[in-house]
PDB file of N, CA and C and ligand atoms in Angstrom:
ATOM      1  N   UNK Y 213       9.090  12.544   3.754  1.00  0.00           N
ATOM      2  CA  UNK Y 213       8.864  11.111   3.989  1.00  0.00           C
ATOM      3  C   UNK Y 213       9.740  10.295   3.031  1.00  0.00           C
ATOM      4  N   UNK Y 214      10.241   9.191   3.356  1.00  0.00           N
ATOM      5  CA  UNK Y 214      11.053   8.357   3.021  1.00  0.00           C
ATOM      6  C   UNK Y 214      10.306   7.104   2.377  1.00  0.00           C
ATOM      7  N   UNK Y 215      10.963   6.176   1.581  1.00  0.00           N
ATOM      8  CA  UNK Y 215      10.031   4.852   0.826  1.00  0.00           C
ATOM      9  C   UNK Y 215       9.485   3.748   2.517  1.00  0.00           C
ATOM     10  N   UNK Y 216      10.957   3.814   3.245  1.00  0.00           N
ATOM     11  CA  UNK Y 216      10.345   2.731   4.610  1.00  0.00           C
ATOM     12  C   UNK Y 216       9.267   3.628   4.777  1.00  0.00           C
ATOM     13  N   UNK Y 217       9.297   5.022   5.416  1.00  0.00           N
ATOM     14  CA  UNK Y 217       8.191   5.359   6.170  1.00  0.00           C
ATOM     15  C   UNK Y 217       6.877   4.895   5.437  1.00  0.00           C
ATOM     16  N   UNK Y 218       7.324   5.164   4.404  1.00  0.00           N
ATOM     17  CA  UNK Y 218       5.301   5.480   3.434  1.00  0.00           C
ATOM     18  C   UNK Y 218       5.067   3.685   2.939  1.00  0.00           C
ATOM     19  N   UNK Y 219       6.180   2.784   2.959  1.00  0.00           N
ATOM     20  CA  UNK Y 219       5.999   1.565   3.328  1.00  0.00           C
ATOM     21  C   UNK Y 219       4.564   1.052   4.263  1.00  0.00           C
ATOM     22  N   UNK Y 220       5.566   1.645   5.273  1.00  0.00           N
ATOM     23  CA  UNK Y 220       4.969   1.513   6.649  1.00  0.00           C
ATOM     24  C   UNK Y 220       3.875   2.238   7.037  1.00  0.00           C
ATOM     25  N   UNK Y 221       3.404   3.089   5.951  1.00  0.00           N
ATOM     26  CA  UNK Y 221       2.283   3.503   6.607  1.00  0.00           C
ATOM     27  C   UNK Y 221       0.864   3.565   5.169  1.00  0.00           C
ATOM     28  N   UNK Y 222       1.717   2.403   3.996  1.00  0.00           N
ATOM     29  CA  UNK Y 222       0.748   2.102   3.386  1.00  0.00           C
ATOM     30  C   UNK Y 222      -0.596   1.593   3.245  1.00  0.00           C
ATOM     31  N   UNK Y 223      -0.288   0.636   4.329  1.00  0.00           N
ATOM     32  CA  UNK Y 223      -2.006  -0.023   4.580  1.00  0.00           C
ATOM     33  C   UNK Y 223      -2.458   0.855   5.270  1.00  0.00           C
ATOM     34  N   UNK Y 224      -2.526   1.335   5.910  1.00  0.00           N
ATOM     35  CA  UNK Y 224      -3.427   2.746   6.766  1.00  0.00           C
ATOM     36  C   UNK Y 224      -3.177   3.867   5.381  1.00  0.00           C
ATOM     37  N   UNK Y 225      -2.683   3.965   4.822  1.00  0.00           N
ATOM     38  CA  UNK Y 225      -3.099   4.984   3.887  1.00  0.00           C
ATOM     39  C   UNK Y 225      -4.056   4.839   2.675  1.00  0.00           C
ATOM     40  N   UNK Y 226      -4.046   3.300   2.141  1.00  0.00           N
ATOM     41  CA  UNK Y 226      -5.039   2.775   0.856  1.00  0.00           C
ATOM     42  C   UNK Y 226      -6.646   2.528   2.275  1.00  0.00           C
ATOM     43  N   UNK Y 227      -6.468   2.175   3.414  1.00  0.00           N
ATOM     44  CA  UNK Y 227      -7.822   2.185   4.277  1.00  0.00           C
ATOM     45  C   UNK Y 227      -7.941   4.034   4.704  1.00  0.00           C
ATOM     46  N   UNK Y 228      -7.568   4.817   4.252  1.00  0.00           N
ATOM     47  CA  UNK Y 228      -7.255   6.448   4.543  1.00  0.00           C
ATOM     48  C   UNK Y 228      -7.354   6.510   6.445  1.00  0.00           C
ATOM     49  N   UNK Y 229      -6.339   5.954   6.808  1.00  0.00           N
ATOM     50  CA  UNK Y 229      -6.632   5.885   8.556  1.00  0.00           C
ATOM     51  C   UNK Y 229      -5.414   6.876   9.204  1.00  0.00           C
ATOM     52  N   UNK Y 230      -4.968   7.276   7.789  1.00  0.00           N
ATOM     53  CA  UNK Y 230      -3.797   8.618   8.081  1.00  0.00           C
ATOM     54  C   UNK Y 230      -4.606   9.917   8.653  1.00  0.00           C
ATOM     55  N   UNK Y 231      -3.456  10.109   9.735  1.00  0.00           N
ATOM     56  CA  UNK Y 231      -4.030  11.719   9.790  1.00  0.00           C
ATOM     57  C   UNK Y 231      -4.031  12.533   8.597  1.00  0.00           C
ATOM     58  N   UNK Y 232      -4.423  13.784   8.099  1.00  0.00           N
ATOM     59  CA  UNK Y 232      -4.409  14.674   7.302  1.00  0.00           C
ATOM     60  C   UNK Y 232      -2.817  15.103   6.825  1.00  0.00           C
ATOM     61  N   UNK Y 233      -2.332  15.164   8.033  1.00  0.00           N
ATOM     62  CA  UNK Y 233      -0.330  15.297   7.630  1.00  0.00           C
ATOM     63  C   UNK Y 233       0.265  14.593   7.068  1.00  0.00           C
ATOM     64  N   UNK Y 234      -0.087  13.245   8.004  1.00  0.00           N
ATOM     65  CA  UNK Y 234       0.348  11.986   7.039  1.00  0.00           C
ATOM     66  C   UNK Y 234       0.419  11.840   5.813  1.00  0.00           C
ATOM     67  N   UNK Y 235      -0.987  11.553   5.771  1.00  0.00           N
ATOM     68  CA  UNK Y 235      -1.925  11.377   4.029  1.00  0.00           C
ATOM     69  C   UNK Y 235      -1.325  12.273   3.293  1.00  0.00           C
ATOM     70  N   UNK Y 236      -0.801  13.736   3.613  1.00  0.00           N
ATOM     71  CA  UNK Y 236      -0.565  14.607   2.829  1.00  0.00           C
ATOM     72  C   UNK Y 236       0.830  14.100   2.387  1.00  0.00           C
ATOM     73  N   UNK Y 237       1.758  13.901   3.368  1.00  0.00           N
ATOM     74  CA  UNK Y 237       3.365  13.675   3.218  1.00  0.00           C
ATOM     75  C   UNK Y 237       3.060  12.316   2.295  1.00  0.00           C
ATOM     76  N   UNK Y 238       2.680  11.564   2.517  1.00  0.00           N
ATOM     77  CA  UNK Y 238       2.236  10.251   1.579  1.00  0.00           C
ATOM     78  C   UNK Y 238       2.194  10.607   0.405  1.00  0.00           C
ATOM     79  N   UNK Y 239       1.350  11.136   0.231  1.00  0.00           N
ATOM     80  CA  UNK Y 239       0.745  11.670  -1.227  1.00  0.00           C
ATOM     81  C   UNK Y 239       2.101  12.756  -1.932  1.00  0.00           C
ATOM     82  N   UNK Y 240       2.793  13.502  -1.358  1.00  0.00           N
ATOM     83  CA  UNK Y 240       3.726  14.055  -1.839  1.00  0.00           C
ATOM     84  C   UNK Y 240       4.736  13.413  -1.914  1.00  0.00           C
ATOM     85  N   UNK Y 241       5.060  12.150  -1.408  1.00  0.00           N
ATOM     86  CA  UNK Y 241       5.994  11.061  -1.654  1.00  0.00           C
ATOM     87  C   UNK Y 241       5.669  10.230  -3.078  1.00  0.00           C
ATOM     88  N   UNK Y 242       4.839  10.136  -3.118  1.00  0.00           N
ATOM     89  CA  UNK Y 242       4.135   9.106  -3.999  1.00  0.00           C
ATOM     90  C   UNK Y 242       4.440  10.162  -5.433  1.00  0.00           C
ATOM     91  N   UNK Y 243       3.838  11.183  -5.205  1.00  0.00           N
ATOM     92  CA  UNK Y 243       4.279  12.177  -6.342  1.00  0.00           C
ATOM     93  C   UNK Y 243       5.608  12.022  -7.358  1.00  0.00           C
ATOM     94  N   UNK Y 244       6.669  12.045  -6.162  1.00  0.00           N
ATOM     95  CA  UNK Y 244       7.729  11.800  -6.869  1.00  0.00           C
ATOM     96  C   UNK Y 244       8.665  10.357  -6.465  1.00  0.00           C
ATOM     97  N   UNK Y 245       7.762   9.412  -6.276  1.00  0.00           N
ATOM     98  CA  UNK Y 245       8.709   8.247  -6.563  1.00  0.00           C
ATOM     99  C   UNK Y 245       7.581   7.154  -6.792  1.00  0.00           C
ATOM    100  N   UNK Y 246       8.523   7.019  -7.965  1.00  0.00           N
ATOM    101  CA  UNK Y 246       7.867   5.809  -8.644  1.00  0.00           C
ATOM    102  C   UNK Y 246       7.628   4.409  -8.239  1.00  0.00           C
ATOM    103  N   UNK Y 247       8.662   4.099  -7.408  1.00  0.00           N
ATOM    104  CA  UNK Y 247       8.841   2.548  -6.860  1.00  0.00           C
ATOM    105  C   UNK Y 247       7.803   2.487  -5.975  1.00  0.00           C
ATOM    106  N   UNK Y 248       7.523   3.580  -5.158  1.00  0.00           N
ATOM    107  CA  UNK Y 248       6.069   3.761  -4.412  1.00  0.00           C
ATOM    108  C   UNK Y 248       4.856   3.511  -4.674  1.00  0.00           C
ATOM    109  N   UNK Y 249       4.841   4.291  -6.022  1.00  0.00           N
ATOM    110  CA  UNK Y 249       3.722   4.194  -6.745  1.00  0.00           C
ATOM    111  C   UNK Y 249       3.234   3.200  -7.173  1.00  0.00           C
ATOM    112  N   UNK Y 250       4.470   1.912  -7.389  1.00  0.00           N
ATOM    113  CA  UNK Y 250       3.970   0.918  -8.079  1.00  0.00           C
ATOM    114  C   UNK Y 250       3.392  -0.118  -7.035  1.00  0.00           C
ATOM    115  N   UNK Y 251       4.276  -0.406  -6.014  1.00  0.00           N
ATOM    116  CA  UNK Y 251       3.440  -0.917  -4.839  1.00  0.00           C
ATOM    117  C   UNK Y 251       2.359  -0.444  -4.103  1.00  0.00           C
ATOM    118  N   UNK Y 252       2.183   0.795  -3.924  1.00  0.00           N
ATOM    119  CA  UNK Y 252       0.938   1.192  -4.173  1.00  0.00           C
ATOM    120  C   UNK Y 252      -0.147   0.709  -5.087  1.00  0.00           C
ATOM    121  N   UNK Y 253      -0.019   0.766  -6.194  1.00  0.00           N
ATOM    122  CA  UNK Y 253      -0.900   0.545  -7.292  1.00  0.00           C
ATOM    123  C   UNK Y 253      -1.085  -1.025  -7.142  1.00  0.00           C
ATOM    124  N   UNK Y 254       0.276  -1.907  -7.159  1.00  0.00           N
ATOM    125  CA  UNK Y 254      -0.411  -3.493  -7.341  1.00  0.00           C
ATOM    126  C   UNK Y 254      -0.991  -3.676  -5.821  1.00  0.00           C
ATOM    127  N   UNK Y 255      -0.737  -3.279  -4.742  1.00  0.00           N
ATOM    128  CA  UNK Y 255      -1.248  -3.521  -3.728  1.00  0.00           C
ATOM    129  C   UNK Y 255      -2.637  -3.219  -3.546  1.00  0.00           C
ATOM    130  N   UNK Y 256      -3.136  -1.826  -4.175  1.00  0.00           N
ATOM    131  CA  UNK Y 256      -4.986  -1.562  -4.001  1.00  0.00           C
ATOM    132  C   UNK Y 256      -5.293  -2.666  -5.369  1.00  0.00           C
ATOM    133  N   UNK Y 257      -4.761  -3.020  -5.921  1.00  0.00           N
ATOM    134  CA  UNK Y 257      -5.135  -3.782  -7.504  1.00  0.00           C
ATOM    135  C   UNK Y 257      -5.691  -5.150  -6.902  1.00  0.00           C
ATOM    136  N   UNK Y 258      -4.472  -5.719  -5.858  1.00  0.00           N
ATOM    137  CA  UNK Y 258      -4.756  -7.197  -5.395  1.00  0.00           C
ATOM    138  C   UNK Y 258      -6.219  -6.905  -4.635  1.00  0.00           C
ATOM    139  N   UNK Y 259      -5.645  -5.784  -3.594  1.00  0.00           N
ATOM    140  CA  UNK Y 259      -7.114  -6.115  -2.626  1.00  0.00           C
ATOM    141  C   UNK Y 259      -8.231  -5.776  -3.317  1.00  0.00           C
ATOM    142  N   UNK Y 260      -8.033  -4.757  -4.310  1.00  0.00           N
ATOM    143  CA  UNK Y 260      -9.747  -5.268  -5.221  1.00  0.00           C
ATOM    144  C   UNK Y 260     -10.202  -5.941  -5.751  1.00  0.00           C
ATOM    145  N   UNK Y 261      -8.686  -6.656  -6.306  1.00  0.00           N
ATOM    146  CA  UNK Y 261      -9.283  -8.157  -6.839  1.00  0.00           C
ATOM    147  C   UNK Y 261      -9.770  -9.117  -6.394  1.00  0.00           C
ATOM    148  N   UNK Y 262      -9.322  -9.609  -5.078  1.00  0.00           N
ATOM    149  CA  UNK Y 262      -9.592 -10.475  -4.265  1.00  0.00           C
ATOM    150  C   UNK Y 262     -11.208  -9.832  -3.106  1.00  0.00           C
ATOM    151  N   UNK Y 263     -11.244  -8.552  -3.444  1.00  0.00           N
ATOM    152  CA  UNK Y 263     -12.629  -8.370  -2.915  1.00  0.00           C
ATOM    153  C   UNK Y 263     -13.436  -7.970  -3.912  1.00  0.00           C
ATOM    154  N   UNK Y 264     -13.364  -7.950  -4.935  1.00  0.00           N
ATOM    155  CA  UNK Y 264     -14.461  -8.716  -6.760  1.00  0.00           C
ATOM    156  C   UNK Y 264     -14.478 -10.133  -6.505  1.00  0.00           C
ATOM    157  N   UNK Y 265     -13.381 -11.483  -5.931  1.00  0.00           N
ATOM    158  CA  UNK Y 265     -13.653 -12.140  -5.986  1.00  0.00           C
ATOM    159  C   UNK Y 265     -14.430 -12.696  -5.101  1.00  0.00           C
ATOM    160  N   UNK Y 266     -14.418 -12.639  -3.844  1.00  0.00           N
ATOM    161  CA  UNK Y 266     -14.674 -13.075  -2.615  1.00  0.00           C
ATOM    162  C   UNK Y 266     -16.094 -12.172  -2.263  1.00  0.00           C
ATOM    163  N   UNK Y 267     -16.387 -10.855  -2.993  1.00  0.00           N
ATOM    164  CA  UNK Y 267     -17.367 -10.099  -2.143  1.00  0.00           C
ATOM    165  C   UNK Y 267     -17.278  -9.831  -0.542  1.00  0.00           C
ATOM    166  N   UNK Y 268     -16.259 -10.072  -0.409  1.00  0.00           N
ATOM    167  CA  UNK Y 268     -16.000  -9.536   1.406  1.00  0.00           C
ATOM    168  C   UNK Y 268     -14.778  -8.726   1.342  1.00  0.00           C
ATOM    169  N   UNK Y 269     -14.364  -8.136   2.298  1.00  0.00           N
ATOM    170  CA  UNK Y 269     -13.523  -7.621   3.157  1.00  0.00           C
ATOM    171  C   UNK Y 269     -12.483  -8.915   3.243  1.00  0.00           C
ATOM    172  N   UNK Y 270     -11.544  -8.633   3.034  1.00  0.00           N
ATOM    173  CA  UNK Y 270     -10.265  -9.454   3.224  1.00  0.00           C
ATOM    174  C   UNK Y 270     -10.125  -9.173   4.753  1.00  0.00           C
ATOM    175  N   UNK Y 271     -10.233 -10.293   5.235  1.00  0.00           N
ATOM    176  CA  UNK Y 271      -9.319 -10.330   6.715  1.00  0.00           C
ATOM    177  C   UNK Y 271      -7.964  -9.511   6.889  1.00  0.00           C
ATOM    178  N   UNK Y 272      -8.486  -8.701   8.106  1.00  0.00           N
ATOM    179  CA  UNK Y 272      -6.982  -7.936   8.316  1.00  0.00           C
ATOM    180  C   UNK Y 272      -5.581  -8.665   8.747  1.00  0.00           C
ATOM    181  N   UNK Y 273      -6.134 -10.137   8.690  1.00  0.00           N
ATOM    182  CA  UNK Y 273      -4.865 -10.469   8.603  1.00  0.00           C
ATOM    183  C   UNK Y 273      -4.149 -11.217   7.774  1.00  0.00           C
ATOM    184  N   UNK Y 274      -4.998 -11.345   6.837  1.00  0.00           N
ATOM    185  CA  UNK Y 274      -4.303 -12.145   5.193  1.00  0.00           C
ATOM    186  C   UNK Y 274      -4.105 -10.838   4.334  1.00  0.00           C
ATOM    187  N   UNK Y 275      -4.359  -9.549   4.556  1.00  0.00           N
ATOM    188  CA  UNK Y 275      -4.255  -8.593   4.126  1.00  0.00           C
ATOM    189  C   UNK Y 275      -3.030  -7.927   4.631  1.00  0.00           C
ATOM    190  N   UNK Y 276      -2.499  -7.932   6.057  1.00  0.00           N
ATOM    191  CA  UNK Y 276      -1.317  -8.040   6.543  1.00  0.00           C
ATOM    192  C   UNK Y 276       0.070  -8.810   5.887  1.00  0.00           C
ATOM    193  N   UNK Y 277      -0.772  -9.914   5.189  1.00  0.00           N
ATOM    194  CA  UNK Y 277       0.426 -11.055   4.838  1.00  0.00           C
ATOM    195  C   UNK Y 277       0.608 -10.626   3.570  1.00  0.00           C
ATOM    196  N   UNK Y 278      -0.209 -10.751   2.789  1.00  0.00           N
ATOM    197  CA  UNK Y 278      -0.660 -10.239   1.635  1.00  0.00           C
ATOM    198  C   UNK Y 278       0.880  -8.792   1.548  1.00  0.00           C
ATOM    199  N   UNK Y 279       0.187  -7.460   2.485  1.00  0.00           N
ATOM    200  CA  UNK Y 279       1.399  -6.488   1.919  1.00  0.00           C
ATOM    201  C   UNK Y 279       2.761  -6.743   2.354  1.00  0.00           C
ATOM    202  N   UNK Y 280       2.970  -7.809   3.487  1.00  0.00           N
ATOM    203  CA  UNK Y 280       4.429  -8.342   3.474  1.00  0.00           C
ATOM    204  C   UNK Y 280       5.198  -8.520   2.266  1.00  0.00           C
ATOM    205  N   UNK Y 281       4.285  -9.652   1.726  1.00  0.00           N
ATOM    206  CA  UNK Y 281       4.677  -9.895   0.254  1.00  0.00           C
ATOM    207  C   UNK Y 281       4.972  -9.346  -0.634  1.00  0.00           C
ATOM    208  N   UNK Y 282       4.282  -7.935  -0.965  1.00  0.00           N
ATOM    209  CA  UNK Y 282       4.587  -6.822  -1.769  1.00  0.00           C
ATOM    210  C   UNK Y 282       5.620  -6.197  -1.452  1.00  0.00           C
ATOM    211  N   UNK Y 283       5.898  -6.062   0.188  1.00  0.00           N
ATOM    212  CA  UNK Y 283       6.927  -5.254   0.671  1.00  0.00           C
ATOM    213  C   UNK Y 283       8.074  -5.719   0.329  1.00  0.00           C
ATOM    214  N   UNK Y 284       7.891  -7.116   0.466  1.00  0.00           N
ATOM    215  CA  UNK Y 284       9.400  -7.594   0.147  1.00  0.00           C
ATOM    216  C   UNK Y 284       9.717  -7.916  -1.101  1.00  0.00           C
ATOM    217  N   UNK Y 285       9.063  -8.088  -1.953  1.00  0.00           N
ATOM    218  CA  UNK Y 285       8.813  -8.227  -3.476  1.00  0.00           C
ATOM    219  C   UNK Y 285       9.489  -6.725  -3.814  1.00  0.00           C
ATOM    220  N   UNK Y 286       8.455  -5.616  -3.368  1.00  0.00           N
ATOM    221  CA  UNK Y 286       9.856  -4.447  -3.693  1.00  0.00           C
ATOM    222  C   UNK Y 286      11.189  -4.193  -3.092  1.00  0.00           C
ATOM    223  N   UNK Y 287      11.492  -4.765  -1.886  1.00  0.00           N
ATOM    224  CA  UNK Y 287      12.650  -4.717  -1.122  1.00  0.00           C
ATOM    225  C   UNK Y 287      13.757  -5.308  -2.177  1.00  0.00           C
ATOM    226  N   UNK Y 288      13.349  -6.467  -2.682  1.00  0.00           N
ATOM    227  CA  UNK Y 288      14.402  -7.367  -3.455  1.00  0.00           C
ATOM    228  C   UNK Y 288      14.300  -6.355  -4.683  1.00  0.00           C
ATOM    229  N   UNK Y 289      13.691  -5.168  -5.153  1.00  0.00           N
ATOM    230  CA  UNK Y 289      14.013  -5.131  -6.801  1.00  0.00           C
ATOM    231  C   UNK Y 289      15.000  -3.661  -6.435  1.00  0.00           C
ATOM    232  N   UNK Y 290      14.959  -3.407  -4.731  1.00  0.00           N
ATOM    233  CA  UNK Y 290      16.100  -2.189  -4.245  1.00  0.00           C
ATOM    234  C   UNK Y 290      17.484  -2.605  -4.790  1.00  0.00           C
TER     235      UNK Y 290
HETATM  236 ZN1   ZN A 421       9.363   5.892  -2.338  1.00  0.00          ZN
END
């Protein structure tokens, strides 16, 4: 797996909606790259923060917008 793919299949992977292959190739991506890891990490960081703040479930679609932002936030530090 590649940084687009596991990009792209980050929000289904922090909600675990990966198949078992997936999740696995994910997780062995993540292993060895760091830039992954970090959008990973601030991305489950925000949505817990904002669901400590709010006590709900973030709408799946400000949560959509939300990892745009991250995505492209790491796109620009490529
Ligand atoms: Zn990567």
């Amino acid at each position: 797996m590649d940084c687009e793919t596991l990009l792209a299949y980050l929000s289904d992977y922090i909600d675990r909606n990966l198949s078992e292959d997936l999740s696995q190739a994910a997780q062995d991506h993540l292993r060895t790259c760091q830039n992954c890891r970090i959008v990973l990490d601030s991305t489950q960081r925000t949505i817990l923060l904002a669901r400590q703040h709010t006590q709900t479930v973030i709408p799946a679609e400000r949560r959509q917008h939300l990892f745009e932002q991250i995505q492209s936030a790491f796109e620009k530090r490529l």
